[in-house]
CSV table of C-alpha atoms in Angstrom, one decimal:
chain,number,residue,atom,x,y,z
A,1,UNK,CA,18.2,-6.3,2.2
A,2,UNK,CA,20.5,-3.7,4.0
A,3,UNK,CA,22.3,-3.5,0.5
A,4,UNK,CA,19.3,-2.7,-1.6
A,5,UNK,CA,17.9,0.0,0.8
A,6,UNK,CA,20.8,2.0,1.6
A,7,UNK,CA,22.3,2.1,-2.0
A,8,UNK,CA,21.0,5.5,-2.4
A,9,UNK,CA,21.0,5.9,-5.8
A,10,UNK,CA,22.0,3.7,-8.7
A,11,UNK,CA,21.3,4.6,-12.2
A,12,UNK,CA,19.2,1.2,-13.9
A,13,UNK,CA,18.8,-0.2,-17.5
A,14,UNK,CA,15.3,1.2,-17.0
A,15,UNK,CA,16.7,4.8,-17.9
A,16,UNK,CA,16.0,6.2,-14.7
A,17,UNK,CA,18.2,7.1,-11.6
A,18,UNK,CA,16.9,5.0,-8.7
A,19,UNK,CA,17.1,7.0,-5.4
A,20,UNK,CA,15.9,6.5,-2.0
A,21,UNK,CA,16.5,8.9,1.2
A,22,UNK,CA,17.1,6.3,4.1
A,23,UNK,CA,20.7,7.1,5.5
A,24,UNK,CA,20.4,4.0,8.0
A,25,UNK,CA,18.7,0.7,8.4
A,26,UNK,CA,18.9,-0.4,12.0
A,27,UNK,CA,17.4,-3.6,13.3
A,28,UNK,CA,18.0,-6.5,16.0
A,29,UNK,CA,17.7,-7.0,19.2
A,30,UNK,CA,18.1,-4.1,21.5
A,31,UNK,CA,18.3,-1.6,18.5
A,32,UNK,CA,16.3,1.0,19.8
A,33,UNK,CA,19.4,2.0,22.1
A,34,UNK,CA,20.6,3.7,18.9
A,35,UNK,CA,18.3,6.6,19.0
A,36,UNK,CA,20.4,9.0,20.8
A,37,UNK,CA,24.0,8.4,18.6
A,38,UNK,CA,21.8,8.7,15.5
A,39,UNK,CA,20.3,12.0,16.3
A,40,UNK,CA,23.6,13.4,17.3
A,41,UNK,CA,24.8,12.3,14.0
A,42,UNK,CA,22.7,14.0,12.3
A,43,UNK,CA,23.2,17.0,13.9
A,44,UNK,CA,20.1,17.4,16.0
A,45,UNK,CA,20.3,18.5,19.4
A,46,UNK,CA,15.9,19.1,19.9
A,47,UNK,CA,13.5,16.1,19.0
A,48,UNK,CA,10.1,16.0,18.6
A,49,UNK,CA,8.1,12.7,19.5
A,50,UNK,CA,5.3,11.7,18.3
A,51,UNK,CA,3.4,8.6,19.5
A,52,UNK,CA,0.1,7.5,20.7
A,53,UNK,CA,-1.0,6.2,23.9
A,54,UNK,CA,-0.1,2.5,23.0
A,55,UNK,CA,3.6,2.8,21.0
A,56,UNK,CA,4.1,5.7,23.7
A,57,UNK,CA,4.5,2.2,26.2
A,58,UNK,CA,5.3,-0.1,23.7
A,59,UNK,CA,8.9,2.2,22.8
A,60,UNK,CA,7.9,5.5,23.5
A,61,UNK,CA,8.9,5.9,27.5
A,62,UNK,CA,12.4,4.0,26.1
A,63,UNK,CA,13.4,6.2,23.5
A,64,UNK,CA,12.6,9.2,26.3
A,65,UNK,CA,14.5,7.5,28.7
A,66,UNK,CA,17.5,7.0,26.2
A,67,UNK,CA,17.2,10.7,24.8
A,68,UNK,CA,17.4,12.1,28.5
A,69,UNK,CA,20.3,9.5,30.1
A,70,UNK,CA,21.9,11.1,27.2
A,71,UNK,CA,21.7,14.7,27.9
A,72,UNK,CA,19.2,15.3,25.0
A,73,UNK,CA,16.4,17.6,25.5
A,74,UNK,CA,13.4,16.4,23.1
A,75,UNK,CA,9.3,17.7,23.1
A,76,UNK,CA,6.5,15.2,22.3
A,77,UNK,CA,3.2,14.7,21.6
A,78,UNK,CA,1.2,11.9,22.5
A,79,UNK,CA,-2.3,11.0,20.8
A,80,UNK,CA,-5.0,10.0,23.0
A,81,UNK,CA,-5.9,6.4,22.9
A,82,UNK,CA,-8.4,6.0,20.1
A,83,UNK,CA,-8.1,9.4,18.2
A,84,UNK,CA,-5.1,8.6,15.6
A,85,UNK,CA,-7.2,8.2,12.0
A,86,UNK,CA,-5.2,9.0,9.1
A,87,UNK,CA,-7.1,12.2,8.6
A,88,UNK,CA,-6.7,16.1,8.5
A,89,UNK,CA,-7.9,16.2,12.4
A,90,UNK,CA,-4.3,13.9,13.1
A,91,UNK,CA,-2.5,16.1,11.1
A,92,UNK,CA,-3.4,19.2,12.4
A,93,UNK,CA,-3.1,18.0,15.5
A,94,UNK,CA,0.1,17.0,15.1
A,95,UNK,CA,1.1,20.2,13.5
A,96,UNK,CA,-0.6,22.2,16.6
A,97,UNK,CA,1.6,20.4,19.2
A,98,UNK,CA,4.4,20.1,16.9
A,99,UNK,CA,7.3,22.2,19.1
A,100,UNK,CA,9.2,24.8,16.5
A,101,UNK,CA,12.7,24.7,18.4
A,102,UNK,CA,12.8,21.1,17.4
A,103,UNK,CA,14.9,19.9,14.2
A,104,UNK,CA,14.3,16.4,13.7
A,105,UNK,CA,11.0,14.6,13.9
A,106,UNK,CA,11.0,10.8,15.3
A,107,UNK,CA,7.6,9.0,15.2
A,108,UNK,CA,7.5,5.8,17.4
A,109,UNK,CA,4.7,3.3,16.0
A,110,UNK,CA,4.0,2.3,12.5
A,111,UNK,CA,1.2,2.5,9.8
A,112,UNK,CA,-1.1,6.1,10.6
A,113,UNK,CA,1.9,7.8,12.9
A,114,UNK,CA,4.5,6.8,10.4
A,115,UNK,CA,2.4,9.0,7.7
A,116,UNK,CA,1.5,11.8,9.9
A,117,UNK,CA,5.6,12.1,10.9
A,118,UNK,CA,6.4,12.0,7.4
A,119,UNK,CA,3.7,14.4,6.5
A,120,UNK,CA,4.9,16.7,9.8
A,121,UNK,CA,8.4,16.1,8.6
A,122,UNK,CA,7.9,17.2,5.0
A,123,UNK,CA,6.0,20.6,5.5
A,124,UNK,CA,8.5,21.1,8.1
A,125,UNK,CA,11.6,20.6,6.5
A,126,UNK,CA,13.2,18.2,9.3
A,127,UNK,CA,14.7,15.5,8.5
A,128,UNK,CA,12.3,12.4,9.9
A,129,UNK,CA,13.1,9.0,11.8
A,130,UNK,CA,10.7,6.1,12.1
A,131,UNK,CA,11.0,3.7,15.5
A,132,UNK,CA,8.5,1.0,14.7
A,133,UNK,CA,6.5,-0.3,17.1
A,134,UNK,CA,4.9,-3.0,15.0
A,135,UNK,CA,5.5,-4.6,11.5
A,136,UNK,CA,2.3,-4.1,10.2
A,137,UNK,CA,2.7,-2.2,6.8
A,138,UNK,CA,4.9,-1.5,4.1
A,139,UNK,CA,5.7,2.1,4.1
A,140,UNK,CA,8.4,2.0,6.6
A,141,UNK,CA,10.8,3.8,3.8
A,142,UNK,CA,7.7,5.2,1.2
A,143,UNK,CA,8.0,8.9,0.2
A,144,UNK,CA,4.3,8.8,0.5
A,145,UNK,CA,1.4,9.4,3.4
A,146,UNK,CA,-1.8,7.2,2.8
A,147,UNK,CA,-3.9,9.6,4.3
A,148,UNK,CA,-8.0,10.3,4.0
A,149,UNK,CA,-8.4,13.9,2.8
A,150,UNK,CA,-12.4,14.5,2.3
A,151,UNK,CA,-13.5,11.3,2.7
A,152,UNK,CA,-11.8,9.6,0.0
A,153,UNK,CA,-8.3,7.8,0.4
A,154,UNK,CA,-5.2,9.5,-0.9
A,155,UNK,CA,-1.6,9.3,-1.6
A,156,UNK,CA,0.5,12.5,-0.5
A,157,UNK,CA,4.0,12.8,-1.8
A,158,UNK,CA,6.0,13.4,1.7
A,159,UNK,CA,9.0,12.4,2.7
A,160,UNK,CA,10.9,9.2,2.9
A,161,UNK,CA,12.6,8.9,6.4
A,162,UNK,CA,16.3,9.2,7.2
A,163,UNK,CA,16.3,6.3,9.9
A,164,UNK,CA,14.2,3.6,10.2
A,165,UNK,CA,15.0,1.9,13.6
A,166,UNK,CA,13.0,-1.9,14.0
A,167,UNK,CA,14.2,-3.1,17.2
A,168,UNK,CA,13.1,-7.2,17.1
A,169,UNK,CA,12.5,-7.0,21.0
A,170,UNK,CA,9.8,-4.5,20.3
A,171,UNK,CA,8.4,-5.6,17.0
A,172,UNK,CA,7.9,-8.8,18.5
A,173,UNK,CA,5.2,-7.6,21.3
A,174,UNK,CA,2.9,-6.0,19.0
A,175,UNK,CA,-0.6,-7.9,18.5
A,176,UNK,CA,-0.7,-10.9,16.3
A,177,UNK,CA,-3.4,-9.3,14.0
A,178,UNK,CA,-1.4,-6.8,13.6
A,179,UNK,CA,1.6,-8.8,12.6
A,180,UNK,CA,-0.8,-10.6,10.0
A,181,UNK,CA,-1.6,-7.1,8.4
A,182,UNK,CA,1.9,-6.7,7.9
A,183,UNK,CA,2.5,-9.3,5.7
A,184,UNK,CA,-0.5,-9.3,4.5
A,185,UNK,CA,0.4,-6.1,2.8
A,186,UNK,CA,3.1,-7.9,1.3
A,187,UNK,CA,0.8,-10.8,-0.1
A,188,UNK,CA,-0.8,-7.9,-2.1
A,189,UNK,CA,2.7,-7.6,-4.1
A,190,UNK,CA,1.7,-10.8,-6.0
A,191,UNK,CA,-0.7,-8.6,-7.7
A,192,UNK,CA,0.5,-5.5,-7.5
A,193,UNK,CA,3.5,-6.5,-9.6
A,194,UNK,CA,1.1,-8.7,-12.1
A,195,UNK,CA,-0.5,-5.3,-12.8
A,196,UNK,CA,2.2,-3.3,-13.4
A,197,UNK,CA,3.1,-5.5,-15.8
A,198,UNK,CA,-0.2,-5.7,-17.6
A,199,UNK,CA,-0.1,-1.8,-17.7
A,200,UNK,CA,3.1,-1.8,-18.9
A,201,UNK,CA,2.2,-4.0,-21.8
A,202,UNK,CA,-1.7,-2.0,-22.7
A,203,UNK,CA,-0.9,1.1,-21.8
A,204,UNK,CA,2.8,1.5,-21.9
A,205,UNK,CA,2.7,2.9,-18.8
A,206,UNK,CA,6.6,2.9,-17.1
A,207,UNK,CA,8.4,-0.6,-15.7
A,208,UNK,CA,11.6,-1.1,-14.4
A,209,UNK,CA,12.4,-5.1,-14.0
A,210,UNK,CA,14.7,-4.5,-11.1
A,211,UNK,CA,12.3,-2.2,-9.2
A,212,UNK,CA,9.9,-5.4,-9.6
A,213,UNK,CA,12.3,-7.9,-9.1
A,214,UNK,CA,13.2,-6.1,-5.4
A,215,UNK,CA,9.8,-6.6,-4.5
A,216,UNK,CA,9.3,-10.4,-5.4
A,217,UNK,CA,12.7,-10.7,-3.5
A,218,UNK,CA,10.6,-8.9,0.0
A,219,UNK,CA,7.6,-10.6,-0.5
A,220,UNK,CA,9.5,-14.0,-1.2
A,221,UNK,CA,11.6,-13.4,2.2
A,222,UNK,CA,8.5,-12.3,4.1
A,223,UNK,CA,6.3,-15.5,3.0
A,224,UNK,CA,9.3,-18.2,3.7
A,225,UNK,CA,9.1,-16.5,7.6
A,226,UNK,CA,5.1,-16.5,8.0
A,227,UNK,CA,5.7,-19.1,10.3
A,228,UNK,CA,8.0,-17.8,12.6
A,229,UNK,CA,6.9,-14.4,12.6
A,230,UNK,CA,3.0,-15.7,14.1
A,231,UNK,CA,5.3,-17.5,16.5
A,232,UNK,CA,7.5,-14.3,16.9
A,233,UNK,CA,10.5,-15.6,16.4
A,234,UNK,CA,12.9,-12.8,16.5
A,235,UNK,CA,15.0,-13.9,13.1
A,236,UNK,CA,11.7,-14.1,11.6
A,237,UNK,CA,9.8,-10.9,13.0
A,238,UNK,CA,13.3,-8.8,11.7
A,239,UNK,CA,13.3,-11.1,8.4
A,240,UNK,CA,9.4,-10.1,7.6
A,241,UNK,CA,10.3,-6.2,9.0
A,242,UNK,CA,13.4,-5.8,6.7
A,243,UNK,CA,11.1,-7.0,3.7
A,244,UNK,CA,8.5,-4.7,4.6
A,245,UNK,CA,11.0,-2.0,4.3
A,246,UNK,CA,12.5,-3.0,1.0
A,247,UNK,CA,9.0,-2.9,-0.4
A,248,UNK,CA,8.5,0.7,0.8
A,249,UNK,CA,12.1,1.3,-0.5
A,250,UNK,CA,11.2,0.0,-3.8
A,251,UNK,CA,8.4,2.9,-4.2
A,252,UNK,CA,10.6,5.6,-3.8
A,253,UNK,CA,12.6,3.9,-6.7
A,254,UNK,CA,10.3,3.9,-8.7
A,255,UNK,CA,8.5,7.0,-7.8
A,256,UNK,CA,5.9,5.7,-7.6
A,257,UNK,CA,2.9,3.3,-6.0
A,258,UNK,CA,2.9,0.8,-8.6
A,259,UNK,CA,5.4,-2.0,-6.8
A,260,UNK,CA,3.2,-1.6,-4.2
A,261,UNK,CA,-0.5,-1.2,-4.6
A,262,UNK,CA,-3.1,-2.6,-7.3
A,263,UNK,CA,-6.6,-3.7,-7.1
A,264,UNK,CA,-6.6,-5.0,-4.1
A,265,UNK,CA,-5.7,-1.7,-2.6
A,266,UNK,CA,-8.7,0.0,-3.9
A,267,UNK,CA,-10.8,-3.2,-2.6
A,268,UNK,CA,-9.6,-1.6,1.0
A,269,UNK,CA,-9.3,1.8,0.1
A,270,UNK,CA,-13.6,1.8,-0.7
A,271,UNK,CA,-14.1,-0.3,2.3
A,272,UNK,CA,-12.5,2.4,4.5
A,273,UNK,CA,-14.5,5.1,2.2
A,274,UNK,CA,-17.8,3.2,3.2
A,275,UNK,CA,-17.0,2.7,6.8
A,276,UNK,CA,-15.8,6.6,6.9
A,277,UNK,CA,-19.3,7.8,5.1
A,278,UNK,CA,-21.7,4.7,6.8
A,279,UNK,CA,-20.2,3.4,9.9
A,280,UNK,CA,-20.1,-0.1,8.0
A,281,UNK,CA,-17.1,-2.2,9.1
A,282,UNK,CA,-13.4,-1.7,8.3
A,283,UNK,CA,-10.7,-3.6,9.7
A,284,UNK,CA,-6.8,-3.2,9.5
A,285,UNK,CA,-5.6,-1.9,5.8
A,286,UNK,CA,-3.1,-5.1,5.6
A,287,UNK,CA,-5.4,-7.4,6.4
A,288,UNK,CA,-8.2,-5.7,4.4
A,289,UNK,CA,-5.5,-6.1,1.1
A,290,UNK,CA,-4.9,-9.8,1.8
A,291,UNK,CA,-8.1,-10.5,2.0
A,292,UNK,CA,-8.8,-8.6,-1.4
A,293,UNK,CA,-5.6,-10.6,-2.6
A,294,UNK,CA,-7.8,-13.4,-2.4
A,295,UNK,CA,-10.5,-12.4,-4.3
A,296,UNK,CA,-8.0,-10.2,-7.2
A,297,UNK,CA,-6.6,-13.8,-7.7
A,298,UNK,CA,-9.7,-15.5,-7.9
A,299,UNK,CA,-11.2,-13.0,-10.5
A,300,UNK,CA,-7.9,-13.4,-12.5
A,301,UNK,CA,-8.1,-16.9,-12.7
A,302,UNK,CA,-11.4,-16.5,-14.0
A,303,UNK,CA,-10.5,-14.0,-16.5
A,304,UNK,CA,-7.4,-16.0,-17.6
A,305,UNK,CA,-10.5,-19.4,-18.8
A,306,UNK,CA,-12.1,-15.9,-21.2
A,307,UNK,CA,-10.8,-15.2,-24.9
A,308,UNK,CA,-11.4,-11.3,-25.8
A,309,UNK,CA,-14.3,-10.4,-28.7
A,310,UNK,CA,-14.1,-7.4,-29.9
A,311,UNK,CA,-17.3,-6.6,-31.5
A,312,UNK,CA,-18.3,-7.5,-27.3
A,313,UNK,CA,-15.9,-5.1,-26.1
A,314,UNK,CA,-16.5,-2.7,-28.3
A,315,UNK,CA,-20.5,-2.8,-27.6
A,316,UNK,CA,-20.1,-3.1,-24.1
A,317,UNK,CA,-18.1,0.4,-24.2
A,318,UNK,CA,-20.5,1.7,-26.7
A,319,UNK,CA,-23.5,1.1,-24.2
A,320,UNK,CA,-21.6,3.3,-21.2
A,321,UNK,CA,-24.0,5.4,-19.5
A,322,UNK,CA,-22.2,7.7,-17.6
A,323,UNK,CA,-24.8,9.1,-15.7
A,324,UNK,CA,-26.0,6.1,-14.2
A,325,UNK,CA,-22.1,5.3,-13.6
A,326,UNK,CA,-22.0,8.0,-11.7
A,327,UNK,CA,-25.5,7.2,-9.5
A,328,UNK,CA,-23.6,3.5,-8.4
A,329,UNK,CA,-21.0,5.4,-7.2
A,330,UNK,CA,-23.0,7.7,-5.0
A,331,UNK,CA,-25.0,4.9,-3.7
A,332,UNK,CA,-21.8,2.9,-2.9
A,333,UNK,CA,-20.0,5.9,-1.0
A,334,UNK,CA,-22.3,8.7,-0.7
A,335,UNK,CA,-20.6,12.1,-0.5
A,336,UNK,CA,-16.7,10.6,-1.0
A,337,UNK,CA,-17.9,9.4,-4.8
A,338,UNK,CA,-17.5,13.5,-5.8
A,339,UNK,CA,-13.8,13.5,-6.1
A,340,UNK,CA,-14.0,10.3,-8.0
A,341,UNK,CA,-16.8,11.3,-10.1
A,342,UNK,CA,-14.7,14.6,-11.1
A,343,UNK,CA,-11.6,12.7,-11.6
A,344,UNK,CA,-13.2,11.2,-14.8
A,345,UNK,CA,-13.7,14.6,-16.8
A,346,UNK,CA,-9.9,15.1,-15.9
A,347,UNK,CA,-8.7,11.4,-16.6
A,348,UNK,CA,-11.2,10.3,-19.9
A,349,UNK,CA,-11.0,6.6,-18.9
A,350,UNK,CA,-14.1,5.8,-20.1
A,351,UNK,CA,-13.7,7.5,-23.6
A,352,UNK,CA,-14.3,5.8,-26.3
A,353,UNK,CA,-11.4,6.1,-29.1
A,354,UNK,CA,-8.9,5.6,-25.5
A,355,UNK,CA,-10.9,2.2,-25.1
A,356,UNK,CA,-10.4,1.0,-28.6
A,357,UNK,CA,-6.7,2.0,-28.7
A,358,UNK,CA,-6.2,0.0,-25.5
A,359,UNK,CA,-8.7,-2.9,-27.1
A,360,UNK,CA,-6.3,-3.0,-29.6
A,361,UNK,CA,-3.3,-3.9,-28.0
A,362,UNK,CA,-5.3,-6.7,-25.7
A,363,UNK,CA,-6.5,-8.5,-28.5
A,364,UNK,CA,-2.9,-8.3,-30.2
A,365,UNK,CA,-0.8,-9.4,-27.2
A,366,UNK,CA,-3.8,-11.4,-25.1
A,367,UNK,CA,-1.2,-14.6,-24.6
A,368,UNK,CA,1.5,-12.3,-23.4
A,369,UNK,CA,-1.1,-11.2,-21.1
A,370,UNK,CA,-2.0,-14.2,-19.7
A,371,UNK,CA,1.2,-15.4,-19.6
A,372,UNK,CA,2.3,-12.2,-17.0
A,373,UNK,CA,-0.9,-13.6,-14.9
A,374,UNK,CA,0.4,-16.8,-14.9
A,375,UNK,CA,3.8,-15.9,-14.0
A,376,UNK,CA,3.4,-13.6,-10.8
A,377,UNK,CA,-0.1,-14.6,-9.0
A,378,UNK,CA,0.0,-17.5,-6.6
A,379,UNK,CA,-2.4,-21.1,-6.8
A,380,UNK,CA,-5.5,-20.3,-5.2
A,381,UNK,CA,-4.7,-23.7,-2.8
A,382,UNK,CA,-1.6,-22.1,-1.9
A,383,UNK,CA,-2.7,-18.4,-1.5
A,384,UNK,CA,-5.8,-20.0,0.9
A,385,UNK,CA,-2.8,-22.2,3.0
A,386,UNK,CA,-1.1,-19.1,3.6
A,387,UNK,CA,-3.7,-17.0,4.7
A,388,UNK,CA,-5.0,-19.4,7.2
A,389,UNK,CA,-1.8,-20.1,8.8
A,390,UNK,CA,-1.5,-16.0,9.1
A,391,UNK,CA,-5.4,-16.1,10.1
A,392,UNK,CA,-6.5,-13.9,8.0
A,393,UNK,CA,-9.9,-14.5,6.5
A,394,UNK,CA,-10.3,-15.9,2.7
A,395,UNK,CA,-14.2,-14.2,2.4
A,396,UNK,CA,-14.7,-10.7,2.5
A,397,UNK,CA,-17.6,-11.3,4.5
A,398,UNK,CA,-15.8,-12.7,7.6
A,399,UNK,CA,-14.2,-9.5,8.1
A,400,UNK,CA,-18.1,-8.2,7.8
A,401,UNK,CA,-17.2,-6.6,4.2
A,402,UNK,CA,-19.3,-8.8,2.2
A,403,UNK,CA,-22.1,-5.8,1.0
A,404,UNK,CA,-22.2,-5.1,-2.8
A,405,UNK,CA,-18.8,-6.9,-3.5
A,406,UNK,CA,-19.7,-6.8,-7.3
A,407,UNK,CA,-20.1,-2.7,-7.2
A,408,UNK,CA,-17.1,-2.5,-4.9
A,409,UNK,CA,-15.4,-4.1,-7.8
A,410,UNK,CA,-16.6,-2.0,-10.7
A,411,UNK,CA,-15.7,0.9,-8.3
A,412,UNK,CA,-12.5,-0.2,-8.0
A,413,UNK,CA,-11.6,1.1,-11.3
A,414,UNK,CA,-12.6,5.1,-10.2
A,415,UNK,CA,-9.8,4.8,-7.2
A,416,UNK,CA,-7.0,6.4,-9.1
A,417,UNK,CA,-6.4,7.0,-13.0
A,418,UNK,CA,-4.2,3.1,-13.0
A,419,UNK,CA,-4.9,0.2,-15.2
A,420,UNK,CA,-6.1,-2.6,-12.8
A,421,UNK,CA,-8.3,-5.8,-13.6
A,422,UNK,CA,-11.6,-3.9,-12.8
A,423,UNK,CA,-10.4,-1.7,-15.7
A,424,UNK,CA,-8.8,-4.4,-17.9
A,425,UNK,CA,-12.5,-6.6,-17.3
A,426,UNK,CA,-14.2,-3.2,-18.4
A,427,UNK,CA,-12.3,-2.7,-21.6
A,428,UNK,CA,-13.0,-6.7,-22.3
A,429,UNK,CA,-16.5,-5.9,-21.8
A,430,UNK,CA,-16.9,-8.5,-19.1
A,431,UNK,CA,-17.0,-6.5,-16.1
A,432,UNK,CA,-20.7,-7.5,-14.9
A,433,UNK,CA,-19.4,-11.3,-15.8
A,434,UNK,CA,-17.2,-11.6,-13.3
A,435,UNK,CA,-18.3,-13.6,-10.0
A,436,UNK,CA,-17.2,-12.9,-6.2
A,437,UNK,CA,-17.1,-15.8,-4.1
């Protein structure tokens, strides 16, 4: 894994130059006792921490501890238990404290800290380390911040880190649901990589092979250590944390989400909307995503049984009423559906000459279609094995996010301007068809 993340740069029979920023990949037992040498090698003499109240005791006193047996000065900031949210109040706040004679920003934790250091790090200039606390997502080495910014869910180019420290005698303390979340982000690979493919084949949208092929390569080495990592088994916990990485890795190849994010990313990206806007419940993003897995591969099964009409298609865009479009969304997520709603005069998914284009090259290349379905999502029996022996729920509604599944679903498709199945169903004319459950 070591070998894909730290090739740097490597030009690919895709056409473009791969690159990723990580410098050094350091795991294993006892690996946080690297933190001092690491920022003396790059040149640092002033840290800045930043951690909450619980990665502040699960590594946060050690690296401190290191840092000063070393003769290393550093500043910090510690969140409050129960006030890190990936928001603009975290980031200011972390901006606020953030010490200016610093000149290198480490955060110690994972998932929300992780963005807000890379997000510090970016409009700061530093260069940025990452000592996780807990595997529990995969953008460990992203040059992206998943971020809420006005209610809605958003992807910030930032920066992709310099170090990435996962010290196994660490990662293997952090809460089991937590280690579930992190591979169940990975699960969600199965179809973000089955979309990226379909895109690639309506929309022509870009697709490198090797980008993808690293990703089946993380999520293969992350599922075939399940096991172990629930027992925390350190081979497995380091195992499941370097494939987490290699799947951040792989979308700062490509430059983009796409390795790493499909429909069931927007399935938990309107879930936290709602809970944001409502108060309804929410629950950790990974878990949220493998969850959504579930219920991406049980919609494309049943789209794989349907053969595409195009006078149907072609009616069903025909009949598009925007305005009452527009009213669902509102309902669903109140004063977050705005930004979504404006996206559309900017994007023209809906329009029709776009839609009978794309129709077009469905009903021309349907088998090559179905064959890409075929070839990257799971068996339902042996998607619902895995996710009980991870614990993670196969309903929606066991997580308490069973309320208007079918709009969440059609709302999907409003997230971001990307070609996913709630799109694909749309453009089929099948989208109210489709059943949840």
């Amino acid at each position: 894994m070591s070998d894909f993340i730290l090739r740097k740069e490597f030009p690919c029979a895709c056409g473009r130059v791969h690159k990723c920023a990580v410098n050094d990949l350091v795991t294993g037992s006892g690996a946080i006792s690297r933190l001092p040498a690491l920022v003396k090698q790059y040149g640092s003499s002033r840290p800045f921490l930043l951690a909450d109240a619980d990665t502040w005791q699960a590594a946060g006193m050690t690296a401190a501890r290191l840092l000063t047996d070393s003769g290393i000065p550093f500043s910090s900031y510690v969140f409050p238990a129960g006030h890190v949210k990936p928001d603009e109040t975290t980031a200011g706040a972390a901006l606020m404290h953030f010490d200016p004679a610093c000149d290198v920003v480490i955060s110690i934790g994972s998932g929300v800290l992780n963005d807000t250091g890379k997000l510090l790090a970016s409009r700061t200039g530093l260069p940025y380390f990452i000592v996780a606390t807990a595997s529990s997502m995969d953008g460990f080495a992203s040059a992206t911040s998943s971020m809420e910014c006005g209610g809605v869910k958003v992807s910030l180019n930032t920066k992709c880190p310099e170090v990435i420290i996962g010290d196994t005698d660490v990662l293997k303390g952090a809460p089991a649901r937590m280690l579930s979340a992190g591979i169940g982000d990975m699960i969600a690979k199965y179809v973000s990589i089955c979309e990226w493919r379909i895109s690639h084949v309506i929309t022509g949208e870009y697709y490198c092979p090797v980008v993808a092929d690293m990703v089946r390569q993380a999520l293969r080495k992350c599922v075939r250590n399940a096991d172990g990592l629930m027992k925390r088994e350190p081979e497995a916990v380091e195992a499941v944390f370097e494939g987490l990485v290699l799947g951040g890795a792989a979308m700062s190849y490509a430059g983009l989400s796409r390795p790493a994010s499909g429909v069931e990313h927007y399935f938990s990206h309107i879930w936290d909307m709602r809970a944001l806007e409502f108060g309804t419940p929410s629950d950790y993003h990974g878990i949220q995503c493998a969850t959504a897995t579930r219920v991406a591969v049980s919609l494309y099964a049943q789209l794989r049984r349907i053969r595409p009409d195009r006078e149907k298609a072609l009616a069903y865009a025909a009949s598009f009423a925007r305005a009452a479009h527009d009213a669902e969304l509102r309902r669903l997520l109140g004063r977050s559906a705005e930004p979504l709603i404006g996206l559309e005069d900017k994007e023209k998914k809906y329009d029709p000459a776009r839609h009978a284009s794309r129709l077009e090259v469905i009903l021309a290349r349907w088998d090559e279609i179905t064959a890409v379905m075929d070839e990257e999502l799971p068996a339902l029996d042996e998607l619902d094995a895995l996710l009980d022996r991870l614990c993670i729920p196969r309903d929606p509604a066991a997580l308490g996010l069973g309320d208007d599944l079918n709009a969440v679903f059609r709302a999907t498709g409003d997230i971001r301007d990307k070609y996913v199945l709630s799109r694909l169903c749309r453009d089929l004319g099948v989208l109210e068809e489709m059943e949840i459950g």
